[in-house]
Coordinates of C-alpha atoms and ligand atoms in Angstrom, one line a residue:
M1 CA 46.3 -49.3 15.5
N2 CA 43.1 -47.4 14.8
S3 CA 39.9 -47.4 16.8
I4 CA 38.1 -50.1 14.8
S5 CA 40.7 -52.7 15.8
N6 CA 38.0 -54.1 18.1
L7 CA 35.6 -54.6 15.2
K8 CA 36.9 -58.2 15.0
S9 CA 40.0 -59.4 13.3
N10 CA 41.1 -58.1 9.9
S11 CA 41.9 -61.4 8.3
N12 CA 41.2 -65.1 8.9
N13 CA 43.4 -68.2 8.6
N14 CA 42.9 -68.3 4.9
S15 CA 44.3 -64.8 4.6
E16 CA 41.0 -63.5 3.3
S17 CA 40.5 -59.9 4.4
K18 CA 37.6 -58.7 6.5
V19 CA 35.1 -56.3 5.1
I20 CA 33.2 -54.3 7.7
I21 CA 29.5 -54.3 7.3
F22 CA 28.0 -50.9 8.2
D23 CA 24.2 -51.1 8.1
T24 CA 22.2 -48.0 7.5
T25 CA 18.7 -49.4 7.3
L26 CA 17.7 -47.4 10.3
R27 CA 19.1 -44.1 8.9
D28 CA 19.3 -44.0 5.1
G29 CA 16.6 -46.7 4.8
E30 CA 14.3 -45.2 7.4
Q31 CA 14.5 -41.7 6.1
A32 CA 13.0 -42.9 2.8
L33 CA 9.9 -44.5 4.3
A34 CA 6.5 -42.9 3.9
A35 CA 5.9 -43.3 7.7
S36 CA 8.7 -43.4 10.2
L37 CA 9.2 -46.3 12.5
T38 CA 8.5 -46.1 16.2
C39 CA 11.3 -46.4 18.7
R40 CA 10.3 -49.9 19.5
E41 CA 10.2 -51.0 15.9
K42 CA 13.7 -49.5 15.4
L43 CA 14.9 -51.4 18.4
Q44 CA 13.4 -54.6 17.1
I45 CA 15.3 -54.1 13.8
A46 CA 18.5 -53.3 15.7
F47 CA 18.3 -56.5 17.7
A48 CA 17.9 -58.4 14.4
L49 CA 20.9 -56.6 12.9
E50 CA 23.0 -57.4 15.9
R51 CA 22.0 -61.1 15.6
L52 CA 22.8 -61.0 11.9
G53 CA 26.3 -60.0 12.8
V54 CA 26.4 -56.4 11.5
D55 CA 29.6 -54.7 12.7
I56 CA 28.2 -51.2 12.8
I57 CA 24.5 -50.1 13.0
E58 CA 23.8 -46.5 12.0
A59 CA 20.8 -46.0 14.2
G60 CA 19.7 -42.5 13.0
F61 CA 20.4 -38.8 12.8
P62 CA 19.9 -37.6 16.4
V63 CA 19.6 -33.9 15.7
S64 CA 16.9 -34.4 13.2
S65 CA 14.0 -34.9 15.6
P66 CA 13.3 -35.8 19.2
G67 CA 12.0 -39.2 18.1
D68 CA 15.3 -40.0 16.3
F69 CA 17.3 -38.8 19.2
Q70 CA 15.3 -41.1 21.5
S71 CA 15.7 -44.1 19.2
V72 CA 19.4 -43.7 18.8
Q73 CA 19.8 -43.4 22.5
T74 CA 17.7 -46.5 23.2
I75 CA 19.5 -48.6 20.6
A76 CA 22.9 -47.4 21.9
R77 CA 21.8 -48.5 25.4
E78 CA 20.5 -51.9 24.4
I79 CA 22.8 -53.2 21.7
K80 CA 26.0 -54.8 23.0
N81 CA 27.6 -56.7 20.1
S82 CA 27.4 -54.2 17.3
R83 CA 28.9 -50.7 17.4
I84 CA 26.3 -47.9 17.1
A85 CA 26.8 -44.9 14.9
G86 CA 24.8 -41.7 14.7
L87 CA 24.9 -39.3 11.7
S88 CA 25.6 -35.5 11.9
R89 CA 26.2 -32.8 9.4
A90 CA 29.5 -31.0 9.8
L91 CA 27.9 -28.7 12.4
D92 CA 28.7 -28.4 16.1
K93 CA 25.1 -28.8 17.2
D94 CA 24.7 -32.0 15.2
I95 CA 27.9 -33.5 16.5
D96 CA 27.0 -32.6 20.1
A97 CA 23.5 -34.1 19.7
A98 CA 25.0 -37.3 18.2
A99 CA 27.5 -37.6 21.1
E100 CA 24.7 -37.0 23.7
A101 CA 22.5 -39.7 22.2
L102 CA 25.3 -42.2 21.8
K103 CA 27.2 -41.7 25.1
V104 CA 25.2 -44.4 26.9
A105 CA 26.9 -47.0 24.6
E106 CA 30.0 -48.8 25.6
A107 CA 31.7 -47.7 22.3
F108 CA 30.2 -45.6 19.5
R109 CA 31.0 -43.9 16.3
I110 CA 30.1 -40.4 15.2
H111 CA 29.6 -40.2 11.5
T112 CA 29.9 -36.7 10.1
F113 CA 29.6 -35.5 6.5
I114 CA 29.6 -32.6 4.1
A115 CA 29.2 -32.4 0.3
T116 CA 32.3 -32.2 -1.7
S117 CA 31.2 -32.2 -5.4
T118 CA 31.3 -28.8 -7.2
I119 CA 27.6 -29.2 -8.0
H120 CA 26.7 -29.5 -4.2
V121 CA 29.4 -27.1 -2.9
E122 CA 28.3 -24.3 -5.3
N123 CA 24.6 -24.8 -5.6
K124 CA 23.6 -26.3 -2.3
L125 CA 26.1 -25.1 0.3
R126 CA 26.9 -21.9 -1.7
K127 CA 30.5 -21.9 -0.4
N128 CA 33.9 -22.4 -1.9
F129 CA 35.8 -25.7 -1.5
D130 CA 38.4 -24.2 0.9
D131 CA 35.6 -23.3 3.4
V132 CA 34.2 -26.8 3.0
V133 CA 37.5 -28.4 3.8
E134 CA 37.8 -26.2 6.9
M135 CA 34.3 -27.1 8.1
A136 CA 35.0 -30.8 7.6
V137 CA 38.3 -30.6 9.5
R138 CA 36.6 -28.7 12.4
A139 CA 33.8 -31.3 12.5
V140 CA 36.1 -34.2 12.6
K141 CA 38.2 -32.6 15.4
R142 CA 35.0 -31.8 17.4
A143 CA 33.8 -35.4 17.0
R144 CA 37.2 -36.7 18.2
N145 CA 36.6 -34.9 21.5
Y146 CA 33.8 -37.4 22.1
T147 CA 35.2 -40.6 20.7
D148 CA 38.2 -42.1 18.9
D149 CA 35.9 -43.7 16.3
V150 CA 35.0 -40.9 13.8
E151 CA 33.8 -41.5 10.3
F152 CA 33.8 -38.7 7.7
S153 CA 31.8 -38.9 4.5
C154 CA 32.4 -36.8 1.3
E155 CA 28.8 -36.5 0.1
D156 CA 28.5 -36.9 -3.6
A157 CA 32.1 -38.1 -3.8
G158 CA 31.2 -40.0 -7.1
R159 CA 30.9 -36.6 -8.8
T160 CA 33.7 -34.8 -6.9
P161 CA 36.8 -33.6 -8.9
I162 CA 39.5 -36.2 -8.0
D163 CA 42.0 -33.6 -6.9
N164 CA 39.5 -32.1 -4.4
L165 CA 38.5 -35.5 -3.2
C166 CA 42.2 -36.5 -2.5
R167 CA 42.7 -33.2 -0.7
M168 CA 39.6 -33.7 1.5
V169 CA 40.4 -37.2 2.4
E170 CA 44.0 -36.3 3.3
E171 CA 42.9 -33.4 5.5
T172 CA 40.2 -35.2 7.3
I173 CA 42.4 -38.2 8.1
K174 CA 45.0 -35.7 9.4
A175 CA 42.2 -34.2 11.6
G176 CA 41.5 -37.6 13.1
A177 CA 38.9 -39.4 11.0
T178 CA 39.4 -43.2 11.3
T179 CA 37.0 -44.2 8.6
I180 CA 36.6 -42.3 5.3
N181 CA 33.4 -42.9 3.4
I182 CA 33.2 -42.4 -0.3
P183 CA 29.5 -42.2 -1.2
D184 CA 28.1 -42.4 -4.7
T185 CA 25.2 -40.3 -3.4
V186 CA 23.3 -40.1 -6.6
G187 CA 24.1 -43.6 -8.0
Y188 CA 25.8 -42.1 -11.1
T189 CA 29.1 -43.8 -11.5
L190 CA 29.9 -47.0 -13.4
P191 CA 31.7 -49.8 -11.6
S192 CA 35.0 -49.3 -13.5
E193 CA 34.9 -45.5 -12.7
F194 CA 34.0 -46.0 -9.0
G195 CA 36.7 -48.7 -8.5
G196 CA 39.1 -46.2 -10.2
I197 CA 38.2 -43.5 -7.7
I198 CA 39.1 -45.8 -4.8
E199 CA 42.3 -47.0 -6.5
T200 CA 43.4 -43.3 -7.1
L201 CA 42.8 -42.5 -3.4
F202 CA 45.0 -45.4 -2.4
N203 CA 47.7 -44.2 -4.9
R204 CA 47.6 -40.5 -4.2
V205 CA 46.6 -39.9 -0.5
P206 CA 49.8 -40.2 1.5
N207 CA 48.1 -41.0 4.9
I208 CA 45.4 -43.3 3.4
D209 CA 46.7 -46.2 5.5
Q210 CA 45.6 -44.5 8.7
A211 CA 41.9 -44.9 7.9
V212 CA 39.5 -47.6 6.7
I213 CA 38.1 -46.8 3.3
S214 CA 34.4 -47.2 3.1
V215 CA 31.8 -46.9 0.3
H216 CA 28.1 -46.0 0.3
C217 CA 26.5 -46.5 -3.1
H218 CA 23.0 -45.6 -4.2
D219 CA 21.0 -47.6 -6.7
D220 CA 19.6 -45.0 -9.1
L221 CA 21.1 -46.9 -12.1
G222 CA 20.9 -50.3 -10.5
L223 CA 24.6 -50.3 -10.0
S224 CA 25.0 -49.9 -6.2
V225 CA 26.0 -53.5 -5.6
A226 CA 28.4 -53.7 -8.6
N227 CA 30.0 -50.4 -7.6
S228 CA 30.5 -51.6 -4.0
I229 CA 32.1 -54.8 -5.3
A230 CA 34.4 -52.8 -7.6
A231 CA 35.4 -50.7 -4.6
V232 CA 36.2 -53.8 -2.5
Q233 CA 38.4 -55.0 -5.4
A234 CA 40.2 -51.7 -5.3
G235 CA 40.8 -52.0 -1.5
A236 CA 37.7 -50.6 0.3
R237 CA 37.2 -52.5 3.5
Q238 CA 33.8 -51.1 4.7
I239 CA 30.5 -51.4 2.9
E240 CA 27.5 -49.3 3.8
C241 CA 24.3 -51.1 2.9
T242 CA 20.7 -51.7 4.0
I243 CA 18.4 -54.7 4.4
N244 CA 16.4 -55.3 1.1
G245 CA 18.3 -52.3 -0.3
I246 CA 15.9 -49.7 1.1
G247 CA 17.0 -46.1 1.1
E248 CA 16.8 -42.7 -0.5
R249 CA 15.1 -42.8 -4.0
A250 CA 16.0 -46.2 -5.6
G251 CA 17.7 -47.2 -2.4
N252 CA 21.2 -48.3 -1.2
C253 CA 23.4 -51.3 -1.8
S254 CA 21.6 -54.3 -0.5
L255 CA 23.2 -56.0 2.5
E256 CA 22.0 -59.5 1.5
E257 CA 23.3 -59.2 -2.0
I258 CA 26.8 -57.8 -1.2
V259 CA 27.3 -60.3 1.6
M260 CA 26.2 -63.3 -0.6
I261 CA 28.5 -62.1 -3.4
M262 CA 31.4 -62.1 -1.0
E263 CA 30.3 -65.5 0.3
T264 CA 29.7 -67.2 -3.0
R265 CA 32.7 -65.6 -4.9
K266 CA 35.4 -66.0 -2.3
D267 CA 37.5 -67.5 -5.1
Q268 CA 37.6 -64.0 -6.8
L269 CA 37.4 -61.6 -3.9
A270 CA 39.2 -63.3 -1.0
T271 CA 37.2 -61.3 1.5
F272 CA 34.9 -62.3 4.4
T273 CA 32.3 -60.6 6.6
N274 CA 31.1 -61.2 10.1
I275 CA 27.5 -61.8 8.8
N276 CA 25.7 -65.0 9.8
T277 CA 24.0 -65.6 6.5
R278 CA 21.4 -67.9 8.0
E279 CA 19.8 -64.9 9.6
I280 CA 19.3 -63.1 6.2
H281 CA 15.9 -64.3 5.3
R282 CA 14.4 -63.6 8.8
T283 CA 15.9 -60.1 9.0
S284 CA 14.7 -59.3 5.5
Q285 CA 11.1 -60.3 6.4
L286 CA 11.2 -58.3 9.6
V287 CA 12.3 -55.1 7.8
S288 CA 9.9 -55.6 5.0
N289 CA 7.0 -56.0 7.4
L290 CA 7.8 -53.3 9.9
C291 CA 8.7 -50.8 7.1
N292 CA 5.7 -51.7 5.0
M293 CA 8.0 -52.2 2.0
P294 CA 7.1 -55.4 0.1
I295 CA 10.0 -57.3 -1.6
Q296 CA 9.7 -57.9 -5.3
A297 CA 9.3 -61.6 -6.0
N298 CA 12.4 -61.8 -8.3
K299 CA 14.7 -59.8 -5.9
A300 CA 18.0 -61.5 -5.6
I301 CA 18.6 -63.6 -2.4
V302 CA 15.4 -62.6 -0.6
G303 CA 12.6 -62.5 -3.2
T304 CA 10.0 -65.4 -3.0
N305 CA 11.2 -66.6 -6.4
A306 CA 14.9 -66.4 -5.6
F307 CA 15.2 -70.1 -5.0
S308 CA 12.2 -71.5 -7.0
H309 CA 12.6 -73.2 -10.3
S310 CA 9.8 -73.0 -12.9
S311 CA 11.0 -74.4 -16.1
G312 CA 10.8 -78.2 -16.5
I313 CA 14.4 -78.4 -17.7
H314 CA 15.6 -76.5 -14.6
Q315 CA 13.4 -78.6 -12.3
D316 CA 14.8 -81.8 -13.8
G317 CA 18.4 -80.5 -13.4
V318 CA 18.0 -79.5 -9.8
L319 CA 16.4 -82.8 -8.9
K320 CA 19.4 -84.6 -10.4
S321 CA 21.9 -82.2 -8.9
Q322 CA 21.2 -79.0 -7.0
N323 CA 24.3 -77.2 -8.3
T324 CA 23.0 -77.4 -11.9
Y325 CA 20.9 -74.3 -11.3
E326 CA 21.7 -73.2 -7.8
I327 CA 24.9 -71.3 -7.0
M328 CA 24.0 -71.2 -3.3
T329 CA 21.5 -73.1 -1.2
P330 CA 18.3 -71.6 0.2
E331 CA 19.4 -72.9 3.6
T332 CA 22.5 -70.7 3.5
V333 CA 20.3 -67.6 3.7
G334 CA 18.0 -69.2 6.3
L335 CA 15.1 -70.2 4.2
N336 CA 13.2 -73.0 5.7
T337 CA 10.5 -74.6 3.7
N338 CA 7.8 -75.8 6.0
K339 CA 6.4 -73.1 8.2
L340 CA 3.5 -73.4 10.5
N341 CA 1.1 -70.5 10.9
L342 CA 0.9 -69.3 14.5
T343 CA -2.6 -68.3 15.7
S344 CA -4.5 -68.5 19.0
R345 CA -5.2 -72.1 18.1
S346 CA -1.5 -73.1 18.2
G347 CA -0.5 -75.1 21.2
R348 CA 2.5 -74.5 23.6
H349 CA 4.6 -77.2 22.0
V350 CA 4.3 -75.4 18.6
I351 CA 5.5 -72.2 20.2
K352 CA 8.4 -74.0 21.9
H353 CA 9.3 -75.7 18.6
R354 CA 9.2 -72.4 16.7
M355 CA 11.4 -70.7 19.3
E356 CA 14.0 -73.5 18.9
E357 CA 13.9 -73.0 15.2
L358 CA 14.5 -69.3 15.8
G359 CA 17.6 -70.1 17.8
Y360 CA 16.3 -69.7 21.4
T361 CA 16.9 -72.2 24.1
S362 CA 14.4 -72.8 26.9
S363 CA 16.7 -70.8 29.3
D364 CA 16.2 -67.7 27.2
Y365 CA 12.5 -67.3 28.1
D366 CA 9.8 -68.6 30.4
L367 CA 7.5 -70.8 28.3
D368 CA 4.4 -70.2 30.5
E369 CA 4.8 -66.5 30.4
L370 CA 5.6 -66.5 26.7
Y371 CA 2.6 -68.6 25.9
E372 CA 0.2 -66.4 27.9
S373 CA 1.4 -63.3 26.2
F374 CA 1.3 -65.1 22.8
L375 CA -2.4 -66.0 23.3
R376 CA -3.2 -62.4 24.3
L377 CA -1.5 -61.0 21.2
A378 CA -2.9 -63.7 18.9
D379 CA -6.4 -62.7 20.1
K380 CA -5.7 -59.1 19.2
K381 CA -3.7 -59.7 16.0
G382 CA -4.9 -63.0 14.5
Q383 CA -1.7 -64.4 12.9
I384 CA 1.5 -64.1 14.8
F385 CA 4.7 -63.7 12.9
D386 CA 8.2 -64.8 14.0
Y387 CA 9.1 -61.2 14.7
D388 CA 6.0 -60.8 17.0
L389 CA 7.1 -63.9 18.9
E390 CA 10.6 -62.5 19.3
A391 CA 9.3 -59.1 20.4
L392 CA 7.4 -60.9 23.2
V393 CA 10.7 -62.3 24.4
L394 CA 12.9 -59.3 23.7
F395 CA 10.6 -56.7 25.2
S396 CA 9.3 -58.7 28.2
N397 CA 11.9 -57.0 30.5
L398 CA 12.0 -53.6 28.7
S399 CA 9.6 -51.1 30.1
E400 CA 7.6 -50.2 27.0
E401 CA 4.2 -48.8 27.5
D402 CA 1.3 -51.0 26.3
D403 CA -1.1 -49.7 23.7
F404 CA -3.3 -47.0 25.2
Y405 CA -6.2 -47.6 22.8
S406 CA -7.7 -51.0 22.1
L407 CA -10.8 -52.1 20.3
Q408 CA -13.7 -53.1 22.6
S409 CA -16.4 -53.6 20.0
L410 CA -17.3 -52.5 16.5
S411 CA -20.4 -52.5 14.4
V412 CA -20.8 -51.3 10.9
Q413 CA -23.8 -51.0 8.6
S414 CA -23.1 -50.6 4.9
G415 CA -25.3 -50.8 1.8
S416 CA -25.6 -49.7 -1.8
N417 CA -26.5 -46.1 -1.0
N418 CA -22.9 -44.8 -0.5
T419 CA -23.4 -44.2 3.2
S420 CA -22.1 -46.3 6.1
T421 CA -22.7 -46.0 9.8
A422 CA -20.2 -47.2 12.3
T423 CA -20.3 -47.5 16.1
V424 CA -16.9 -48.0 17.7
S425 CA -16.1 -48.7 21.3
L426 CA -12.5 -48.1 22.4
Q427 CA -10.7 -48.9 25.6
C428 CA -8.8 -45.7 26.3
G429 CA -6.5 -46.4 29.2
D430 CA -9.0 -47.0 32.1
E431 CA -12.1 -45.7 30.4
I432 CA -14.3 -46.9 27.6
I433 CA -15.5 -44.4 25.0
I434 CA -18.1 -45.1 22.4
E435 CA -18.8 -43.0 19.3
A436 CA -20.9 -43.3 16.2
A437 CA -20.3 -41.7 12.8
I438 CA -21.4 -41.9 9.2
G439 CA -19.0 -42.0 6.3
N440 CA -18.8 -42.7 2.5
G441 CA -17.8 -46.3 3.3
P442 CA -17.2 -48.6 6.3
V443 CA -13.5 -47.7 6.7
N444 CA -14.2 -44.0 6.4
S445 CA -17.0 -44.2 9.1
I446 CA -14.8 -46.2 11.5
C447 CA -12.0 -43.6 10.9
S448 CA -14.3 -40.8 11.9
C449 CA -15.3 -42.6 15.1
I450 CA -11.7 -43.2 16.0
S451 CA -10.8 -39.6 15.3
R452 CA -13.6 -38.3 17.5
I453 CA -12.7 -40.6 20.4
T454 CA -9.0 -39.9 20.3
G455 CA -9.1 -36.3 19.2
Y456 CA -6.6 -37.1 16.4
A457 CA -8.0 -35.9 13.1
I458 CA -6.3 -38.5 10.9
E459 CA -6.6 -38.6 7.1
I460 CA -6.2 -41.9 5.3
K461 CA -3.6 -41.6 2.5
D462 CA -3.3 -45.1 1.4
F463 CA -5.2 -48.3 2.1
K464 CA -4.1 -51.8 1.1
V465 CA -5.7 -55.1 1.8
A466 CA -4.0 -58.5 1.2
S467 CA -4.7 -62.1 2.3
T468 CA -2.0 -63.8 4.3
S469 CA -3.2 -67.3 4.1
T470 CA -5.8 -69.4 2.1
G471 CA -9.2 -71.0 2.7
M472 CA -12.4 -69.9 4.4
D473 CA -10.6 -68.6 7.6
A474 CA -7.9 -66.8 5.6
L475 CA -6.6 -63.7 7.4
G476 CA -7.0 -60.3 5.8
Q477 CA -4.1 -58.0 6.4
V478 CA -4.8 -54.3 6.1
N479 CA -2.0 -51.7 5.8
I480 CA -3.0 -48.1 6.3
M481 CA -0.9 -45.0 5.8
A482 CA -2.6 -42.1 7.6
A483 CA -1.5 -38.5 7.9
Y484 CA -1.7 -36.5 11.1
N485 CA -0.2 -33.0 11.7
S486 CA 1.8 -33.3 8.4
R487 CA 3.4 -36.6 9.4
N488 CA 2.6 -40.1 8.1
F489 CA 1.9 -43.0 10.3
H490 CA 1.6 -46.6 9.3
G491 CA -0.8 -49.1 10.9
M492 CA -1.3 -52.8 10.3
G493 CA -4.3 -54.9 11.3
L494 CA -5.0 -58.6 10.8
A495 CA -8.3 -60.5 11.3
T496 CA -10.5 -62.9 9.4
D497 CA -12.8 -59.9 8.8
I498 CA -11.2 -57.1 6.8
I499 CA -13.4 -54.4 8.4
R500 CA -12.1 -55.5 11.8
S501 CA -8.5 -55.5 10.3
S502 CA -9.1 -51.9 9.2
A503 CA -10.2 -50.9 12.6
K504 CA -7.1 -52.5 14.1
A505 CA -4.8 -50.8 11.6
L506 CA -6.4 -47.4 12.5
I507 CA -6.0 -48.2 16.2
H508 CA -2.3 -49.0 15.6
V509 CA -2.0 -45.6 14.0
V510 CA -3.5 -43.7 16.9
N511 CA -1.4 -45.6 19.4
D512 CA 1.7 -44.6 17.5
I513 CA 0.6 -41.0 17.3
R514 CA 0.0 -40.9 21.0
R515 CA 3.5 -42.3 21.7
T516 CA 5.2 -39.8 19.3
E517 CA 3.4 -37.0 21.0
K518 CA 4.5 -38.1 24.4
V519 CA 8.1 -38.2 23.3
A520 CA 7.8 -34.6 21.9
V521 CA 6.2 -33.4 25.1
L522 CA 8.9 -35.0 27.2
R523 CA 11.6 -33.5 25.1
D524 CA 10.1 -30.0 25.3
S525 CA 9.8 -30.2 29.1
N526 CA 13.4 -31.4 29.3
R527 CA 14.5 -28.5 27.1
K528 CA 12.6 -26.0 29.3
L529 CA 14.1 -27.5 32.4
N530 CA 17.6 -27.3 30.9
Q531 CA 17.0 -23.7 29.9
G532 CA 15.8 -22.9 33.4
N533 CA 19.1 -24.4 34.7
V534 CA 21.3 -22.1 32.6
Ligands
KIV1 O1 24.2 -40.9 0.2 C1 24.9 -40.2 1.0 O2 25.8 -39.5 0.5 C2 24.7 -40.3 2.4 C3 25.7 -39.7 3.3 C4 25.1 -39.0 4.5 C5 26.7 -40.8 3.7 O3 23.7 -40.9 2.8
ZN2 ZN1 22.9 -42.3 1.3

């Protein structure tokens, strides 16, 4: 029995076989964002993925940065019902870093990879294929010293000569890999071709039954989901995917689509997953908001139009019988139609009711405490989303430092002469600091004040404003992408006044910069301490 035997049963009573869902939103998805997520945001997504029923959460690439290491470690410590994986190249230092970050988990997976296509082996790695096989085998063996759950990926498998691919798969299984992942890294293959690759592996690799075959498809030609389904039909039993399909370039196979295909077309596929489909909508919204990645309206399963009917003929049909134009119901993916906006004007009973709808019982939280922190947050943010409410419950017993900077007061003068003057007063820990500055517009002058107060010379790269409700007291949501020290940070602010929203978004940015700097300082001092101990 291999080490994933505890990833729930492999078949159910109807002899459908289980497909393992490996979510890489926090690794492949996150690496493609303009601004990286904070540790707290990643943990919030990890909690949502756990609740969704994801079998394996790839939490990050620990060796890549101190922030990634810390996030993987935190997620490994907190998540109990999904297995946590960390990525590593086929290098000792990567594997050791992944093991170090993951060891706090009850059970974990090390995912190691190396490129196998001739294009990558010759032009990127500048090696010959024999050396690459040797590196892969060594990496798998090293990872097996830390855990009996080791996944090996043949990067760019879709363009790898089939004889080489068969050899690599056989050798890495022999070395101890328990999952073999076949990525279509550049989204190049056609479904028939990709399904054929998986079929050939099953036919030609003698020890193939000793590992789970996984696929990881990119969407460059819009075929990632179709290719993953072709692979399942050929025998693959793990799919790597992301929420809303986010990921490198055109993204990855989307979790919600692949899961709903298996749900809706059981008649053809005879497979099942552990996913609670009713959590799909909520998880998709959370990822879209925290990642600042809007979902296109016509996106399958989670787009705002995915379940709305426009044509008169369709509307008439659906009213007579839903199945005329609906192959699945909106309820199956957790869409509920009447939603109340939560603001500081909402009463306790509304919060209690919403928590019930989100699946929490009164024993999961203290309503008095929750309502108090809800009001404090609503005063700061304006509108409160479901994920904010959940964060108040989830993080109430986790020591996460509060925001260091908060807005005390703001005044801006603007006119038609291209110059604005702003005065900003910020609470900075225990002290209040006030600065005034001029700029070529209100946001620019506020940004200069905040840069002076905090010492972070931030540069606004992108600025978006949208309305989140309607009417005279509609809330304006500002999303800002700001650069600091060659890194991007995302900030969001919400208020009835968009100048105030902008100030809040900028303060969100400087709080995240401060947190990131603290992690780096901590990591450096740990490193120095360790060096001193050698
Ligand atoms: O696309 C890819 O090949 C990857 C691997 C690291 C699995 O993301
Ligand atoms: Zn990828």
